[in-house]
Backbone as a ProteinNet text record, in pm:
[ID]
protein_1_A
[PRIMARY]
MTGYLKLDSYVLDGRGIAAVNCEITVNGTRVSILRPFVEIGPYLAVTPQVTADGEGIRIRLDAWAPMKYGHDGPVIFLPLVTSTQGGAVAAARAFEADPAITWSAPFAELMAWCQRWSDAYNAAERGERT
[TERTIARY]
-1258.3	-1136	-1172.5	-1121.3	-1152.4	-1044.9	-926.1	-818.5	-705.9	-611.3	-495.8	-375.4	-263.4	-139.3	-27.4	43.4	156.1	284.4	365.3	494.5	602.4	682.7	795.3	920.6	1022.1	1151.3	1262.6	1228.3	1325.7	1251.6	1323.9	1271.8	1373.2	1326.1	1410.4	1388.9	1498.1	1487.5	1598.1	1615.8	1714.3	1858.3	1882.2	2018.4	2046.1	1946.3	1965.6	1859.8	1895.9	1804.7	1838.1	1737.3	1752.5	1677.1	1748.2	1689.1	1744.4	1672.8	1713	1726.7	1845	1871.1	1825.8	1784.2	1739.1	1800.7	1870.8	1929.4	1862.1	1821.6	1750.3	1808.8	1820.2	1864.7	1742.6	1733.9	1624.6	1686.2	1660.1	1715.3	1865.4	1938.6	2084	2139.2	2053.5	2098.1	2072.6	2176.6	2162.4	2100	1984.1	1910	1911.2	1947	1949.5	1842.3	1748.9	1642.5	1631	1563.5	1530.8	1411.1	1422.1	1315	1196.4	1076.9	958.4	922.9	870	830.5	725.4	665.6	573.2	633.6	669.2	726.8	616.5	643.1	544	598.1	720.6	783.5	922.1	991.5	1127.2	1216.1	1255.9	1342.6	1282.7	1151.7	1079.5	979.1	976.1	889.9	845.5	748.5	712.9	731.4	773.3	805	744.7	688.6	639.5	757.7	737.4	842	861.8	987.3	1022.7	1091.8	1037.9	1091.9	1105.6	1194	1203.7	1082.9	1030.6	913.9	927.2	981.8	1001.8	1097.8	1050.8	1132.6	1123.2	1048.3	1025.7	1048.3	1009.2	1019.3	878.6	844.4	710.8	719.3	632.4	615.1	492.5	514.6	407.5	337.7	212.3	135.6	71.3	106.5	58.8	170.2	282.8	396.4	472.1	460.3	516.1	612.1	715.6	813	843.5	863.8	909.7	1056.6	1092.3	1227.9	1271.6	1396.7	1459.4	1570	1576	1677.2	1721.5	1819.2	1862.2	1997	2049.2	2176.1	2296.8	2279.9	2394.4	2417.2	2333.5	2350.7	2299.2	2310.4	2263.3	2110.6	2059.5	1916.4	1893.7	1793.1	1764.5	1618.2	1595.4	1460.8	1435.4	1318.6	1283.7	1262.8	1306.4	1287.5	1142.9	1053.2	910.2	842.7	753.1	674	527.8	446.9	303.8	227.6	107	27.5	-43.3	-34.3	-96.5	-1.3	-23.7	52.7	24.5	-100.6	-137.9	-67.3	-50	22.7	167.9	231.4	371	383.6	287.1	287.7	274.2	183.5	165.3	293.8	361.7	487.5	594.2	607.2	708.9	685.1	560.5	529.5	550.7	513.5	535.3	684.3	761.3	905.5	967.6	931.7	985.1	947.8	830.8	782.4	838.7	902.1	951.3	1091.2	1106.2	1238.2	1334.8	1285.7	1370	1444.6	1422.1	1485.2	1525.5	1630.8	1674.2	1698.5	1704.1	1729.3	1867.8	1958.9	2095	2112.4	2004.1	2011.3	2060.1	2122.7	2163.4	2042.8	2068.7	1962.4	1874.5	1935.5	1857	1756.7	1795.9	1704.2	1592.7	1628.2	1525.8	1425.1	1475.6	1387.1	1294.8	1350.7	1269.7	1161.5	1197.2	1098.3	988.1	1026.7	928.3	836	890.3	806.9	705.5	750.8	657.3	549.4	591.6	495.2	396.3	446.6	362.5	259.5	303	210.5	98.2	134.2	34	-57.1	0	-78.7	-174.1	-125	-210.9	-325.6	-298.1	-404.3	-508.1	-461.6	-553.2	-631.9	-568.9	-633.3	-702	-703.8	-766.1	-705.1	-572.4	-504.5	-450.7	-428.8	-359.5	-225.1	-192.4	-67.6	48.9	143.8	265.4	385.5
461.4	525.3	658.5	683.1	806.1	911.6	875.3	972.1	916.4	1001.6	961.2	1041.2	976.1	1040.7	987.3	1076.1	1036	1078.5	981.1	1007.3	993.9	1097.6	1093	1052.6	1009.4	980	1062.4	1141.1	1231.2	1340	1447.5	1555.4	1579.3	1588.5	1618.5	1764.5	1841.3	1982.1	2015.8	2140.9	2183.1	2156.1	2125.8	2098.9	1950.7	1867.8	1723.7	1663	1553.5	1482.6	1518.4	1554.4	1577.6	1465.8	1391.9	1280.9	1283.2	1221.2	1217.6	1072.4	1036.1	899.7	883.1	763.8	731.5	597.1	592.8	466.7	423.2	296.5	238.4	101.1	66	-67.8	-155.9	-265.3	-361.6	-495.2	-540	-667.2	-679.8	-573.8	-577.1	-549.7	-532.3	-502.9	-355.8	-286.6	-146.2	-139.7	-75.8	-65.4	80.9	103.4	237.6	247.4	341	362.4	512.3	547.2	686.7	722.8	835.6	879	930.2	882	934.4	1073.1	1157.4	1290.9	1347.2	1458.3	1534	1672.8	1709.2	1841.4	1945.9	2054.1	2161	2294.7	2296.7	2417.7	2382.1	2478.6	2449.6	2402.8	2278.7	2216.1	2218.3	2227.1	2224	2109.8	2027.5	1909.5	1874.1	1784.7	1719.3	1570.1	1502.4	1360.8	1282.4	1166.2	1082.5	1018.3	987.3	919.9	779.4	738.9	606	532.9	416.8	343.8	195.3	129.7	-16.2	-75.1	-184.8	-250.2	-400.5	-469.7	-613.8	-643.8	-717.8	-754.4	-652	-544.7	-450.8	-306.8	-219.9	-76.1	-18.4	66	125.8	273.1	311.8	452.4	499.4	585.8	626.1	751.8	738.5	852.3	930.3	893.5	965.9	1047.8	1062.5	1137.3	1201.6	1333.8	1407.6	1515.5	1542.4	1646.1	1732.2	1863.2	1950.3	1922.8	1937.2	1903	2001.1	2044.2	2126.2	2042.7	2039.1	1959.5	2036.7	1986.8	2052.5	2002.6	2068.4	2027.4	2085.1	2199.2	2273.1	2261	2193.6	2190.4	2062.2	2051.9	1930.4	1925.6	1806.8	1789.7	1831.7	1913.9	1962.3	1932.8	1870.6	1844.8	1940	2003	2078.5	1978.7	2012.3	1921.3	1927.3	1881.3	1889.6	1775.3	1705.5	1601	1632.7	1634.4	1658.9	1530.7	1522.9	1401.7	1399.7	1510.6	1515.2	1577.4	1543.6	1604.4	1755.2	1793.6	1934.7	2016.5	1958.8	2028	2052.2	1953.1	1967.8	2070.9	2072.6	2173.3	2312.8	2329.2	2459.3	2503.9	2413	2446.8	2486.3	2409.4	2438.2	2574.7	2603.7	2732.4	2848.9	2831.2	2936	2959.5	2852.3	2864.4	2940.2	2901.9	2968.3	3116.7	3151.9	3289.9	3376.6	3317.3	3391.5	3446.4	3578.1	3634.6	3628.4	3593.2	3591	3458.8	3360.4	3228.7	3174.7	3093.9	3029	2881.2	2803.4	2660	2631.9	2726	2704.6	2755.5	2794.9	2841.8	2728.8	2764.2	2660.9	2578.8	2454.8	2362.7	2420.6	2486.5	2543.3	2646.9	2726	2824.8	2756.8	2650.9	2574.6	2515.2	2458.6	2400.1	2505.7	2622.6	2729.4	2775.2	2790.5	2830.8	2725.3	2599.6	2490.8	2486.1	2510.9	2510.3	2623.7	2744	2857.4	2829.5	2778.3	2749.9	2642.7	2538	2427.9	2475.8	2558.2	2611.2	2691	2778.5	2860.9	2775	2679.7	2594.2	2505.8	2447.6	2361.7	2440.9	2564.1	2647.4	2680.7	2713.1	2748.5	2627.7	2512.1	2390.5	2310.8	2365.8	2301.3	2165	2163	2047	1943.8	1975.1	1874.3	1849.4	1725.8	1688.9	1706.4	1794.6	1809.7	1769.2
298.1	341.6	406.1	526.4	597.9	583.5	542.3	527.9	444	416.7	336.5	383.2	400.6	441.6	354	286.7	202.8	272.2	309.3	371.3	264.7	249.7	157.1	232.3	158.5	220.9	157.7	56.5	-4.2	-81.1	-111.3	-194.3	-305.1	-426.8	-541.5	-577.7	-575.2	-612.1	-711.9	-742.1	-840.4	-801.4	-675.2	-627.7	-611.2	-628.1	-613.3	-524	-459.7	-370.6	-226.6	-149.9	-6.4	65.2	147.6	222.5	364.2	455.3	595.9	638.3	684.7	729.7	874.7	909.3	1044.2	1082.6	1193.7	1239.6	1368.2	1371.1	1484.7	1512.7	1640	1676.1	1700.8	1625.1	1638.2	1676.3	1799.7	1849.9	1826.8	1858.2	1847.4	1708.4	1609.5	1473.4	1443.2	1399.2	1362.1	1222.9	1212.3	1086.7	1042.2	917.7	861.1	752.8	771.3	672.7	645.8	537.9	514.5	601.1	671.5	761.6	679.9	710.3	641.8	695.2	608.2	650.8	555.5	598.3	515	499.2	376.7	351.1	360.1	436.3	450.5	401.4	355.9	303.5	255.7	196	149.8	265.9	261.3	361.6	502	509.7	636.3	629.1	733.7	731.1	871.8	878.9	1004.3	981.9	1086.7	1074.1	1189.8	1160.9	1269.7	1342.5	1468.2	1545	1489	1477.6	1428.2	1542.9	1582.5	1696.9	1665.9	1740.2	1732.5	1803.8	1748.9	1807.3	1784.8	1883.3	1868.6	1755.6	1657.1	1541.1	1428.3	1449.3	1339.9	1380.2	1290.4	1310.9	1302.9	1399.4	1404.7	1364	1273.6	1238.5	1314.8	1414.2	1505.3	1455.3	1420.8	1373	1487.3	1611.4	1729.1	1793.6	1724.9	1779	1662.3	1648.4	1535	1583.2	1503.5	1536.9	1414.7	1435.2	1327.3	1295.9	1168.5	1124.3	1015.3	1022.1	917.6	855.6	724.6	655.7	532.4	462.2	339.6	293.5	193.1	133.8	208.2	274.8	327.3	477.4	547.7	691.9	751.8	882.5	948.8	953.8	972.8	999	1144.1	1166.1	1301.3	1333.1	1447.3	1497.4	1613	1615.1	1734.6	1847.6	1969.4	2082.7	2132.8	2047.4	2072.3	1998	2064.7	1999.9	2027.1	1920.3	1935.5	1905.4	1953.7	1933.3	1797.9	1724.3	1592	1490.7	1365.8	1257.6	1252.8	1271.5	1269.1	1375.7	1493.6	1599.3	1561.7	1501.7	1459.1	1347.5	1256.3	1149	1209.3	1304.7	1369.4	1437.9	1505.9	1572.8	1471.4	1365.1	1263.1	1199.8	1166.7	1103	1200.1	1326.1	1426	1447.3	1450.5	1469.4	1352.6	1231.1	1111.4	1108.7	1160.8	1156.5	1268.7	1367.8	1484.1	1456.1	1442.3	1412.7	1530.9	1648.7	1768.2	1786.9	1698.6	1716	1579.2	1578.4	1454	1482	1374.4	1387.1	1444.1	1433.3	1484.3	1627.3	1692.1	1830.8	1921.5	2034.2	2130.2	2176.6	2213.7	2252.9	2363.7	2462.2	2573	2521.8	2422.7	2365.3	2285.4	2213	2140.5	2238.5	2347.8	2450.1	2509.1	2541.9	2601.4	2503.3	2375.8	2275.3	2266.8	2259.4	2248	2369.4	2487.4	2607.8	2603.8	2564.1	2554.2	2449.2	2333.4	2227.4	2273.8	2336	2382.1	2483.9	2578.1	2678.7	2612.2	2518.3	2450.4	2362.8	2291.3	2202	2281.7	2388.7	2470.9	2532.4	2574.9	2631.2	2523.6	2403.7	2295	2245.4	2242.5	2192.3	2302.8	2422.4	2538.1	2568	2566.2	2620.3	2525.6	2396.8	2315.8	2381.1	2397.8	2464.3	2367.1	2404	2323.4	2403.7
[MASK]
++++++++++++++++++++++++++++++++++++++++++++++++++++++++++++++++++++++++++++++++++++++++++++++++++++++++++++++++++++++++++++++++++

């Protein structure tokens, strides 16, 4: 075995269970599953892309996105997909640390932040595709 990845579908905390639902259409059938994710902080996670694939559902470990979830608000995904889990973690942590932006910012501001972060990250990492 060269590696190990544990994907959770919920977090149990002092307020109850926090889970994220994911709906996908597979051959005309609407399928509802719990979205897999890796928690990296309180209500902060990265999640692999989940897509329909023929008769099944594919969990893509080559496409990751930062995600904020919790008991009191909507689930929010940054409009950014990285090719590695580490890239998504770096984006999520940078976003959380930036006092100039919040998860409730308008979509255009989220997009602009993600573009700036992606440009800087790709330059530093010599071209990881985000």
